[in-house]
Short mmCIF file of C-alpha atoms in Angstrom, two decimals:
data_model
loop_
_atom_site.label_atom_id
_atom_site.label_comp_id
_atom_site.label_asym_id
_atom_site.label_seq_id
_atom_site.Cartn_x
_atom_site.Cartn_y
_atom_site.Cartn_z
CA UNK E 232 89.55 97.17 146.78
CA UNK E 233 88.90 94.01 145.26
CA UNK E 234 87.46 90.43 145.34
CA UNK E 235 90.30 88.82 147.63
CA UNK E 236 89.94 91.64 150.09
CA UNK E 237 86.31 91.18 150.45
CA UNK E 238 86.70 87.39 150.89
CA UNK E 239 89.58 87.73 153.56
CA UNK E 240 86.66 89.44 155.97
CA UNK E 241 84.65 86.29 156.39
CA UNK E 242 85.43 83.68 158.84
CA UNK E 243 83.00 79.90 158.33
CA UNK E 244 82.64 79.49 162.13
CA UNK E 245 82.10 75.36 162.75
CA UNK E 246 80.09 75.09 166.05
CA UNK E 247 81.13 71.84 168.01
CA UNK E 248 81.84 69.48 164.48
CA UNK E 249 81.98 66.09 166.01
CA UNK E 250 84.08 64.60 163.24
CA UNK E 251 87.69 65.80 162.30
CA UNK E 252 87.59 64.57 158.87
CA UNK E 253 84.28 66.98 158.12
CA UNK E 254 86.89 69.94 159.25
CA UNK E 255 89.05 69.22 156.84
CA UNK E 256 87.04 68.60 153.69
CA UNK E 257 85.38 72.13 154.84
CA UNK E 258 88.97 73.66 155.15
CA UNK E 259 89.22 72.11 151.51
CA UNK E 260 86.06 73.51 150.37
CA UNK E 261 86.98 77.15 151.83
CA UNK E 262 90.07 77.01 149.68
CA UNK E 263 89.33 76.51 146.77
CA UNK E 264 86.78 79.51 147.01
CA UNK E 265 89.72 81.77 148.54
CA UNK E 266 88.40 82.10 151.94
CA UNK E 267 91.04 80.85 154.82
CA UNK E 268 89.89 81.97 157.79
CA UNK E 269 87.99 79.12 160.11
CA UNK E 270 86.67 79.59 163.76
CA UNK E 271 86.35 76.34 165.59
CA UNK E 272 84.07 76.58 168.86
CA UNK E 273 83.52 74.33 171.14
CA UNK E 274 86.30 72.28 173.39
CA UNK E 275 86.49 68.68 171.04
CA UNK E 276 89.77 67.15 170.41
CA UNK E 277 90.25 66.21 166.88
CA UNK E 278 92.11 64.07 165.25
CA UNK E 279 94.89 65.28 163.36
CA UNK E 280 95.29 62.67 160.63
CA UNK E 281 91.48 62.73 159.96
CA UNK E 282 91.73 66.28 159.44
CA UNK E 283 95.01 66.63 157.15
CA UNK E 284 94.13 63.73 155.11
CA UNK E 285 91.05 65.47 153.84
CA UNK E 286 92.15 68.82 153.92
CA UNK E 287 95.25 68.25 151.40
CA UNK E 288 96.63 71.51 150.43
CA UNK E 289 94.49 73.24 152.89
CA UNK E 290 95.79 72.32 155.90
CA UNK E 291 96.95 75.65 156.35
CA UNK E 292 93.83 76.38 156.97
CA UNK E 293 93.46 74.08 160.03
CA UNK E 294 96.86 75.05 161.42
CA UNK E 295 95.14 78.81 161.48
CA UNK E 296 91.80 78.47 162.90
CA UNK E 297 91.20 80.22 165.60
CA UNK E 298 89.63 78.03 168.69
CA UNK E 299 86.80 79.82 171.08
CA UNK E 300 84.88 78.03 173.98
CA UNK E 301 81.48 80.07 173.14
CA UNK E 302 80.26 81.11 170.28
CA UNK E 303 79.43 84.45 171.72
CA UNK E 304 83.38 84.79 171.81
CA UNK E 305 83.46 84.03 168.16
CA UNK E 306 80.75 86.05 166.70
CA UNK E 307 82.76 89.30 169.42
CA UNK E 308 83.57 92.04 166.47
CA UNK E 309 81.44 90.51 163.56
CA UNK E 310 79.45 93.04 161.42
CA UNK E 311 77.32 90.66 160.43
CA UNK E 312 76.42 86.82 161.61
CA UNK E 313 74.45 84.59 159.55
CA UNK E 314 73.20 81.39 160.82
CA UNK E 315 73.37 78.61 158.18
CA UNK E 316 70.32 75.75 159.07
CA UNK E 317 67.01 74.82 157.27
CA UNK E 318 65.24 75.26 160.90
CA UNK E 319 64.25 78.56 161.74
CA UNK E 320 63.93 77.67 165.71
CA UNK E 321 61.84 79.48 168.07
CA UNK E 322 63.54 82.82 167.61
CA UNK E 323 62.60 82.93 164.01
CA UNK E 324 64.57 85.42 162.31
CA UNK E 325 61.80 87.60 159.93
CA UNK E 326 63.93 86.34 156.88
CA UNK E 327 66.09 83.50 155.75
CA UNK E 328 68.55 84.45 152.71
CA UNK E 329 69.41 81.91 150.04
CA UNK E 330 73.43 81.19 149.29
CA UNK E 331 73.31 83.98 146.29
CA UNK E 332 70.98 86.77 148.31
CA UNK E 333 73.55 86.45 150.84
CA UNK E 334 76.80 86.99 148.62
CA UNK E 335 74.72 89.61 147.42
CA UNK E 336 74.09 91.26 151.33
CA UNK E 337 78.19 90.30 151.80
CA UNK E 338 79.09 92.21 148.89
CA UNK E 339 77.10 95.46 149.76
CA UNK E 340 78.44 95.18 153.93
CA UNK E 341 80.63 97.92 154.48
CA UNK E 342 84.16 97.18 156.69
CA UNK E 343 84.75 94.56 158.91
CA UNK E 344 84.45 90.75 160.28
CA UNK E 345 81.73 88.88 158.82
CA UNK E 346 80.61 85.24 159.93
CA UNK E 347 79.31 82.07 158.34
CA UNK E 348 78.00 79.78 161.51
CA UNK E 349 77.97 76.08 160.75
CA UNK E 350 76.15 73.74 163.44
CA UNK E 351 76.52 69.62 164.43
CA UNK E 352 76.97 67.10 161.97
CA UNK E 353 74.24 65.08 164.10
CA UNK E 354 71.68 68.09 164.96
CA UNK E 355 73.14 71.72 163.50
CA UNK E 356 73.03 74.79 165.24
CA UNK E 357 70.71 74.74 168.64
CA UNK E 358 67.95 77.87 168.79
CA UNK E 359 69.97 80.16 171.18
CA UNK E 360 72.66 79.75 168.68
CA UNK E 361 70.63 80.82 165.73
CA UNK E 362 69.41 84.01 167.74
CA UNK E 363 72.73 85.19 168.23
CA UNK E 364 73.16 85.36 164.68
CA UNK E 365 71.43 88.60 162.95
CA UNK E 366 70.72 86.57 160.12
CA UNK E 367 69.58 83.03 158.46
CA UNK E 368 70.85 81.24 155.03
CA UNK E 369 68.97 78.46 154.03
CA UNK E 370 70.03 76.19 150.83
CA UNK E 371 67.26 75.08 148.73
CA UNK E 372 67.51 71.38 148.80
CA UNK E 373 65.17 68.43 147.76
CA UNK E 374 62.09 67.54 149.97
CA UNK E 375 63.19 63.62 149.06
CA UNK E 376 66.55 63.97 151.51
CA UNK E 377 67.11 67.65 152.83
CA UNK E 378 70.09 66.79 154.44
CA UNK E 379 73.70 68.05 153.38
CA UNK E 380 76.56 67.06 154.44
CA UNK E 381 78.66 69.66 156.64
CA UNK E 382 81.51 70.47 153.73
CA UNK E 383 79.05 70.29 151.22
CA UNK E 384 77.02 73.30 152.93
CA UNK E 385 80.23 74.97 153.51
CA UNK E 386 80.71 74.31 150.10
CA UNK E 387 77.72 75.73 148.32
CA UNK E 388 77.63 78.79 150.14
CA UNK E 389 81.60 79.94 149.58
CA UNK E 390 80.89 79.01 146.01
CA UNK E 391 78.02 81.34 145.67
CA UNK E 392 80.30 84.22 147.87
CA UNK E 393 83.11 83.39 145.37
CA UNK E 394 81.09 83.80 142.26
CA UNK E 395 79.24 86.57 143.40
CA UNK E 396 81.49 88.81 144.90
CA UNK E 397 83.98 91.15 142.11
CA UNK E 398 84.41 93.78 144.32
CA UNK E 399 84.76 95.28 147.86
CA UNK E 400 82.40 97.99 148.76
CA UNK E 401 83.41 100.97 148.99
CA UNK E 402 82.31 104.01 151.82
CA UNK E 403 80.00 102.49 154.10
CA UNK E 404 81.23 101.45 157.51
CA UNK E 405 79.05 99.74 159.98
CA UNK E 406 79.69 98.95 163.50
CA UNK E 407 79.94 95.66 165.03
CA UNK E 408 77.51 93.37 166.12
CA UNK E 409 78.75 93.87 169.20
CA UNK E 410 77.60 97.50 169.41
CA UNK E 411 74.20 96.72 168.23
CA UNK E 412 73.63 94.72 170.80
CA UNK E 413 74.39 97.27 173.26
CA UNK E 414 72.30 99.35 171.44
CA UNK E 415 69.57 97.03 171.77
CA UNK E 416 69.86 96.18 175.08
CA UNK E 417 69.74 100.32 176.29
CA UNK E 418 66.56 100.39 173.69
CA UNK E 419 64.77 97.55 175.31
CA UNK E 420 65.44 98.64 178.87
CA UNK E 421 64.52 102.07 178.20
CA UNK E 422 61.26 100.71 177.04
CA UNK E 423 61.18 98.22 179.99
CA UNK E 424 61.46 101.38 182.61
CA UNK E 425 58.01 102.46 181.00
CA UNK E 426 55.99 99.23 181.29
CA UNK E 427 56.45 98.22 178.12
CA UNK E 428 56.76 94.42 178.67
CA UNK E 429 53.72 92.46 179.94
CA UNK E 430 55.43 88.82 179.63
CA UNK E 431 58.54 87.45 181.40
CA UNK E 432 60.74 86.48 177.55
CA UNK E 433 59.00 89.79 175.63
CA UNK E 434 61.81 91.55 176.78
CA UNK E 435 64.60 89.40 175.71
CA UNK E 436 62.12 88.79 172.20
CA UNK E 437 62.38 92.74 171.70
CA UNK E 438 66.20 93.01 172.06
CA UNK E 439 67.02 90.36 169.83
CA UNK E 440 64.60 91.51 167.77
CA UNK E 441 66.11 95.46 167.53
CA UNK E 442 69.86 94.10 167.86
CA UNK E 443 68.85 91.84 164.04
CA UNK E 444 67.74 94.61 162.47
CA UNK E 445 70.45 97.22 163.82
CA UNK E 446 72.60 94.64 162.14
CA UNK E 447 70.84 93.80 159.00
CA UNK E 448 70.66 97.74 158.39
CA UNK E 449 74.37 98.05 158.60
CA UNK E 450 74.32 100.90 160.49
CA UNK E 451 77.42 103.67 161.36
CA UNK E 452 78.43 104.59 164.87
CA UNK E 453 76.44 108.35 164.27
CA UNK E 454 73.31 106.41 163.16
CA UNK E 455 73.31 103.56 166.11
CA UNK E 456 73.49 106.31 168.25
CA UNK E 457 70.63 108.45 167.04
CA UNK E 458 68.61 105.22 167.33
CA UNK E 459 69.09 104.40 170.74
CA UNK E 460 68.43 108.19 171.38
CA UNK E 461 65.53 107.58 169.97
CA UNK E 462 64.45 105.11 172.97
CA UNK E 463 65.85 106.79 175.33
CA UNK E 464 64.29 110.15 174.90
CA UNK E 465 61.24 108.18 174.39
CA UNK E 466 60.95 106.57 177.49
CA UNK E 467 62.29 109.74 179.24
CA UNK E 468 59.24 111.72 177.70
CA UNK E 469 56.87 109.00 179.00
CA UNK E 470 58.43 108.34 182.70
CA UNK E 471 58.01 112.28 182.55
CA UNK E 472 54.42 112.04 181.90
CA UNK E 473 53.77 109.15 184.02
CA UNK E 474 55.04 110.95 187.12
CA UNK E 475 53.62 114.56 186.57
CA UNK E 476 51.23 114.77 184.10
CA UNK E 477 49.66 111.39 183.75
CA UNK E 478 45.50 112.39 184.82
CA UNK M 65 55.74 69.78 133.17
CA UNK M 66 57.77 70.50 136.58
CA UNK M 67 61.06 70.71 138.22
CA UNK M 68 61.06 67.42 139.11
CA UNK M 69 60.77 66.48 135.32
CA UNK M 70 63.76 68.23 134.33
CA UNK M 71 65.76 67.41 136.88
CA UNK M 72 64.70 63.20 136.24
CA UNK M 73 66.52 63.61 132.67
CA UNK M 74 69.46 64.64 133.96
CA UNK M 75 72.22 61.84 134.63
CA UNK M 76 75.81 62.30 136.60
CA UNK M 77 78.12 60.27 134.50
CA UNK M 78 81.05 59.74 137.09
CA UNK M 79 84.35 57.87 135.17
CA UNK M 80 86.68 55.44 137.00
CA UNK M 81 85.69 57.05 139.69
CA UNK M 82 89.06 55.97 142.06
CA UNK M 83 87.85 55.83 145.82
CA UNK M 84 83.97 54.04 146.90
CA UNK M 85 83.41 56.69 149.36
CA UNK M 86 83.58 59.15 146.95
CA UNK M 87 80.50 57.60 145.16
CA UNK M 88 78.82 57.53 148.30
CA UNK M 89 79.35 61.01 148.69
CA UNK M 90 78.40 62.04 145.62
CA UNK M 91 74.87 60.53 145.41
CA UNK M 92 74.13 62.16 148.49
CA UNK M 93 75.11 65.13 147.13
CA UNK M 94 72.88 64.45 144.47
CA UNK M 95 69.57 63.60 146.24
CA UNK M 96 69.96 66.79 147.98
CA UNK M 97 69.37 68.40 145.07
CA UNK M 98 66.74 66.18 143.53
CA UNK M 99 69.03 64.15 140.92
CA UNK M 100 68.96 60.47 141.59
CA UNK M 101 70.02 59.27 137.76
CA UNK M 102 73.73 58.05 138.46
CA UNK M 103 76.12 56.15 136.01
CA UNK M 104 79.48 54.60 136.44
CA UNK M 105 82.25 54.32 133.64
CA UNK M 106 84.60 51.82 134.10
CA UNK M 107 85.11 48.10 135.58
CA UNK M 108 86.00 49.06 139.57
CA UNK M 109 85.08 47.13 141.73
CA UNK M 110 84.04 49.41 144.97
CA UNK M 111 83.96 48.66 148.31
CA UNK M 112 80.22 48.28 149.35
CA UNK M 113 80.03 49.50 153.09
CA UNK M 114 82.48 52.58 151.84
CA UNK M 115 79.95 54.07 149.55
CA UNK M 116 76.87 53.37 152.03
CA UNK M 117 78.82 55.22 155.03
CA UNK M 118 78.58 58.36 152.62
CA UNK M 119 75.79 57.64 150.87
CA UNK M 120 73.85 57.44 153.72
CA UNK M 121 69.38 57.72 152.59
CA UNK M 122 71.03 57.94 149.12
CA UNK M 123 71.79 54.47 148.93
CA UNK M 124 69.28 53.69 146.29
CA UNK M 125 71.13 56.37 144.07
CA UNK M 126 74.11 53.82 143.88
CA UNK M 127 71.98 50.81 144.41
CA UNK M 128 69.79 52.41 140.69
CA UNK M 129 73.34 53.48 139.32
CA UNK M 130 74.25 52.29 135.83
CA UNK M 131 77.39 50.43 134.99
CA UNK M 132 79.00 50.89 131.60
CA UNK M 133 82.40 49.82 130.20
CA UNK M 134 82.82 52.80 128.00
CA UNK M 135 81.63 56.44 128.62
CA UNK M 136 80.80 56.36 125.02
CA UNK M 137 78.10 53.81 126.04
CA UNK M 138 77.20 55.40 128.95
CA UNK M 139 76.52 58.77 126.67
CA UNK M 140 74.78 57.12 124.02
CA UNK M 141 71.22 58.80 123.72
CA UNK M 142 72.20 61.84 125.45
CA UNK M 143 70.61 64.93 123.79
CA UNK M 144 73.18 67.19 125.60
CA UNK M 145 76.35 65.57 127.01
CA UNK M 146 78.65 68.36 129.63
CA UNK M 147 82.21 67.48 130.96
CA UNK M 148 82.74 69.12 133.88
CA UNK M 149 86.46 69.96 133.98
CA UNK M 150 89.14 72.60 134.22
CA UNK M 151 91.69 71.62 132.04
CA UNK M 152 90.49 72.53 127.92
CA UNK M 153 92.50 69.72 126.63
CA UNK M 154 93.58 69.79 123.17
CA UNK M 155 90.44 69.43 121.41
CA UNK M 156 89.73 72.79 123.15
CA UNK M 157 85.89 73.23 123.36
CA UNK M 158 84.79 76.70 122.06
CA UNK M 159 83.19 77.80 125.17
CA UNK M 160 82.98 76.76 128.73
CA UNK M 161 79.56 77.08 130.82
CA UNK M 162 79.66 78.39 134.21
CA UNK M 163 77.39 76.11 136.62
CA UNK M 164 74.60 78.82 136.06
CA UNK M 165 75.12 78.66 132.60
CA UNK M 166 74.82 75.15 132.51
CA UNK M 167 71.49 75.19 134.71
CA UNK M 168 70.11 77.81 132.24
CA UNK M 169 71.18 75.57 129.04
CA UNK M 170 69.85 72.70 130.76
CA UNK M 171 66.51 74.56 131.21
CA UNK M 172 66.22 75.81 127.97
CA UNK M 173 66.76 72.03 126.43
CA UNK M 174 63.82 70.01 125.13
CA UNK M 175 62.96 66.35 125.60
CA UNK M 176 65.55 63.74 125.89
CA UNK M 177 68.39 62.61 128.37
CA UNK M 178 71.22 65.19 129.86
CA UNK M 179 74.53 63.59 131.07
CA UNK M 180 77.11 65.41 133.08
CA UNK M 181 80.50 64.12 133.30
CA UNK M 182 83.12 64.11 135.87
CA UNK M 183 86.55 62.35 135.93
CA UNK M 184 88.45 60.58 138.07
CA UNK M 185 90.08 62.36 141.44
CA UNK M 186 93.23 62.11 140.88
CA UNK M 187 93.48 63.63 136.94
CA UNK M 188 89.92 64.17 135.67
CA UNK M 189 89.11 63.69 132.48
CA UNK M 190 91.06 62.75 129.49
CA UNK M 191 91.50 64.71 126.45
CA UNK M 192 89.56 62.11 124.64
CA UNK M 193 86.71 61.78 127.23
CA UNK M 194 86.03 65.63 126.72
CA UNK M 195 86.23 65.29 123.33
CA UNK M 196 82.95 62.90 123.79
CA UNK M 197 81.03 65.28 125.07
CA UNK M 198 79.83 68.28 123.30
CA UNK M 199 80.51 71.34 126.11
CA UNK M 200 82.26 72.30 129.16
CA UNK M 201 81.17 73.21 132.55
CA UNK M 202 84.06 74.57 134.94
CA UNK M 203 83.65 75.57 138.52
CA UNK M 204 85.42 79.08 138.99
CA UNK M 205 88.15 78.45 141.73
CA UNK M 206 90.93 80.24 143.44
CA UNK M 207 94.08 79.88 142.15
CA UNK M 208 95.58 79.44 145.10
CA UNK M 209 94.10 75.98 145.52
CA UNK M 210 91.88 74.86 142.42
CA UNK M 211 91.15 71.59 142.91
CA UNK M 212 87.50 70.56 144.28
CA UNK M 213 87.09 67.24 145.52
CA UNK M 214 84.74 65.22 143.22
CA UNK M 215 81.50 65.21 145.26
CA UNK M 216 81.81 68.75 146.09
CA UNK M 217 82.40 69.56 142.48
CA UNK M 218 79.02 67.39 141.80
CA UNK M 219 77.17 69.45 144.89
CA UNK M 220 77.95 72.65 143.31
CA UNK M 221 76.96 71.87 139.66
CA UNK M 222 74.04 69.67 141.06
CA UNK M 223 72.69 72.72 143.74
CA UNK M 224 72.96 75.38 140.46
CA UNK M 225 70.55 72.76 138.59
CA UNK M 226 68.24 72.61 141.48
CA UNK M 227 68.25 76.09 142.02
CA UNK M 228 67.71 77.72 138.28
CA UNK M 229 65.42 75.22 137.23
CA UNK M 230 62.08 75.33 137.86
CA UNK M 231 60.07 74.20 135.16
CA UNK M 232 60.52 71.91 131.88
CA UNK M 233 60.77 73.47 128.61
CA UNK M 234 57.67 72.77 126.30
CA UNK M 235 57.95 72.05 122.66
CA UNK M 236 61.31 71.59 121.74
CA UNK M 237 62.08 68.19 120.44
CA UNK M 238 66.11 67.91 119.65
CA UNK M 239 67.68 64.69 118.27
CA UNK M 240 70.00 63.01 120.78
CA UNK M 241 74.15 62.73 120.66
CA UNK M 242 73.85 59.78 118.53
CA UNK M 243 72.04 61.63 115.63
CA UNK M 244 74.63 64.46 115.58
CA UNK M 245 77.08 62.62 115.52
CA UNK M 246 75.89 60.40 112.30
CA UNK M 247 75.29 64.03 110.84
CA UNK M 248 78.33 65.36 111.55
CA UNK M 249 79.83 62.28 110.24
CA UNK M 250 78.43 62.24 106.88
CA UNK M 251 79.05 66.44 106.69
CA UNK M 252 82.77 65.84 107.43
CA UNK M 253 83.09 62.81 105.32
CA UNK M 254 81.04 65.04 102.02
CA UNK M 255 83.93 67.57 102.95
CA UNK M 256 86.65 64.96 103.14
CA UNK M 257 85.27 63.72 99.16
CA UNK M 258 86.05 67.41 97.93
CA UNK M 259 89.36 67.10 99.57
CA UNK M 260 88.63 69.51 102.07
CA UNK M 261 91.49 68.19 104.66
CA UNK M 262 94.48 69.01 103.96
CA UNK M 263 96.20 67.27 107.47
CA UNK M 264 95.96 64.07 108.85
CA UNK M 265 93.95 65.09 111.85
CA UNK M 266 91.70 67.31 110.12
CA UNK M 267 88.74 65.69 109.02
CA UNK M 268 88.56 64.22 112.94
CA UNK M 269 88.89 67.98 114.43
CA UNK M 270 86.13 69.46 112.21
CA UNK M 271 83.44 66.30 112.50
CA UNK M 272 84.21 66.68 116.19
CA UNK M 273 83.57 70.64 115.87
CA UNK M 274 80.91 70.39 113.99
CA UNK M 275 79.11 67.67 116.06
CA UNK M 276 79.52 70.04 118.86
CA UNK M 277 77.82 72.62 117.28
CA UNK M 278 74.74 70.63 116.19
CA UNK M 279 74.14 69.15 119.71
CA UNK M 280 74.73 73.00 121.02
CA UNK M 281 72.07 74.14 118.82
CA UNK M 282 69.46 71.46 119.67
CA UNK M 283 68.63 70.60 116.66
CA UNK M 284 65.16 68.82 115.47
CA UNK M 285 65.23 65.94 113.66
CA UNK M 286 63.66 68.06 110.38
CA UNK M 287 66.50 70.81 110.85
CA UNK M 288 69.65 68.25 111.29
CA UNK M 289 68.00 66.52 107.91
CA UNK M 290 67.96 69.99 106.63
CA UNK M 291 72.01 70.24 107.80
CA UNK M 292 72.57 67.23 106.10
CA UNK M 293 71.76 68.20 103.39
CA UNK M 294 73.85 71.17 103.02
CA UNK M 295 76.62 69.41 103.15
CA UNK M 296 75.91 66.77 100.80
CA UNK M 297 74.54 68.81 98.34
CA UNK M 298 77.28 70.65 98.40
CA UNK M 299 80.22 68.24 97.78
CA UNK M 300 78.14 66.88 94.63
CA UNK M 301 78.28 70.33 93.43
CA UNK M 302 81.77 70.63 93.89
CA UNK M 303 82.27 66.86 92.58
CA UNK M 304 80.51 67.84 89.44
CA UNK M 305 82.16 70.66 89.10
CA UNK M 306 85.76 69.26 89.55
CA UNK M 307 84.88 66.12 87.03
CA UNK M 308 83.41 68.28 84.16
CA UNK M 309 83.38 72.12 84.37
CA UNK M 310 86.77 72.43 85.86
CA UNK M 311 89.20 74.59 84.01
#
């Protein structure tokens, strides 16, 4: 498979853009680095004119986009999520990729959906939102004035996928983000059953913690499920213990 | 020296640029990435409150910016002078840089100012304004929609600056624009006295060509004497011979 194929996976999710005009010049800037497919959450009304006038030829692209209230809904099927904001939040992730690293993880990501999440003109992406991504991109930018403008970000980032990615990759095929995050959730109650968690959030800490890298590790349906075996016998060992043989 | 060194030698040449906003725009996109050197080409007049909407804490970019009639003016003391276009003209250049390329050749140049040129929105550059400047740059693009909007084409050749440089090249000395060109102009003209050209356009093609070259190379003021030299030395050979050993 080849370069166009590989691009056609990724969706730039924009989450609640206040201004119509900065969807357009980012369905401009997807185009002209041959990716098409936009996710718009949130519930604005935009308007149209603002939009068309700077998308020009890629208007298409706005006609297309797909609309969700939550961005839970628009991450649903993803193989990988990456959270695009110089913050790393409360939730820090344990990494944050730069545009070309993350062609780079793009390019090796076996089958399926993959998505680019884009935060607020006025404030970007909130801290819950960055923890349900499994991953962070950060662009490099001056310590004088930081601050990009929406398109522009969009616009650094699909350049770097577009020059970056030749190919599609060929064998591997991991399963959703979706299905790591049941994965971690049976993991992280399995270890709740045995008293693993002292403090009220370590529990919700752990699973987002697992579900990243479940995600990150790209892993197949047989391999998710010898992991969460893995907790599960686990806990079922200890509960075992605790009961009958604990002295 | 630093990042910040290199990256204070490096001026965005933008000519006729059509719309104010896009200015604005632009020298945002440019502080991001640590440039703040801007020149205009041309005798617009912009619309003030346009370019500060976009500008926004890169105002003092445009408030610093440069005006000059003629990009020729605007180049002058240049030790490396890039037009960033897709079109090769008909002076075709011998080689276009990718933005990384550029970065690297940018890096790898020694003392003295670097201008990089865009054109206006509408048609870019003309044949004559890339014929001023001794290399390419071109984005790679789809095909299905080429055409970057001018501040996004600055972000993307601005971020691969920011991001491959990272320190400033020591020793190298090369002689600016202005001193090729003289060169080049007395090699083509030492050519022109053997009767080298044979067409019209000639003699205009190869001083261009070998200008070109000279700036590529980054030549020292020692070696372009050196160049000289070979050039005029060798149309007095020629001369001689032709007068008195000719058969």
């Amino acid at each position: 498979m080849d370069q166009q194929t590989n691009l056609d996976r990724i969706q730039i999710v924009l989450v609640d853009t206040q201004d119509g005009a900065n969807i357009g010049a980012t369905c401009r800037a997807m185009k002209t680095m041959g990716i098409t497919h936009l996710a718009l959450v949130g519930n604005r009304e935009y308007d149209e004119n603002r939009v068309r006038t700077l998308a020009l030829h890629a208007s298409d692209v706005w006609e297309q986009a797909k609309r969700f209230p939550l961005l839970k809904e628009a991450l649903s099927g993803s193989v990988l999520s990456v959270a695009a904001t110089r913050r790393r939040g409360k939730f820090r992730k344990h990494s944050s990729l730069n545009p070309t690293q993350l062609a780079e993880v793009v390019q090796k990501t076996g089958d399926g959906l993959i998505s680019i999440v884009f935060g607020r003109e006025s404030d970007g992406l909130t801290d819950d939102e960055v923890a349900m991504c499994s991953q962070v991109v950060t662009i490099p930018t001056s310590d004088q004035f930081p601050s990009l403008n929406l398109s522009q970000a969009v616009q650094i980032i699909t350049y770097c996928l577009y020059d970056t990615i030749k190919t599609y990759p060929e064998g591997a095929n991991p399963v959703t983000q979706d299905r790591c995050e049941e994965a971690a959730l049976k993991a992280s109650e399995a270890l709740d059953e045995i008293g693993y968690f002292k403090l009220g959030q370590e529990k919700l800490w752990t699973f987002r913690f697992l579900r990243d890298v479940f995600v990150r590790s790209a892993l197949t349906e047989s391999e998710i499920q010898k992991m969460e075996k893995v907790f599960v016998k686990m806990a079922r060992i200890k509960a075992y213990k605790n009961t009958d043989y604990d002295e």
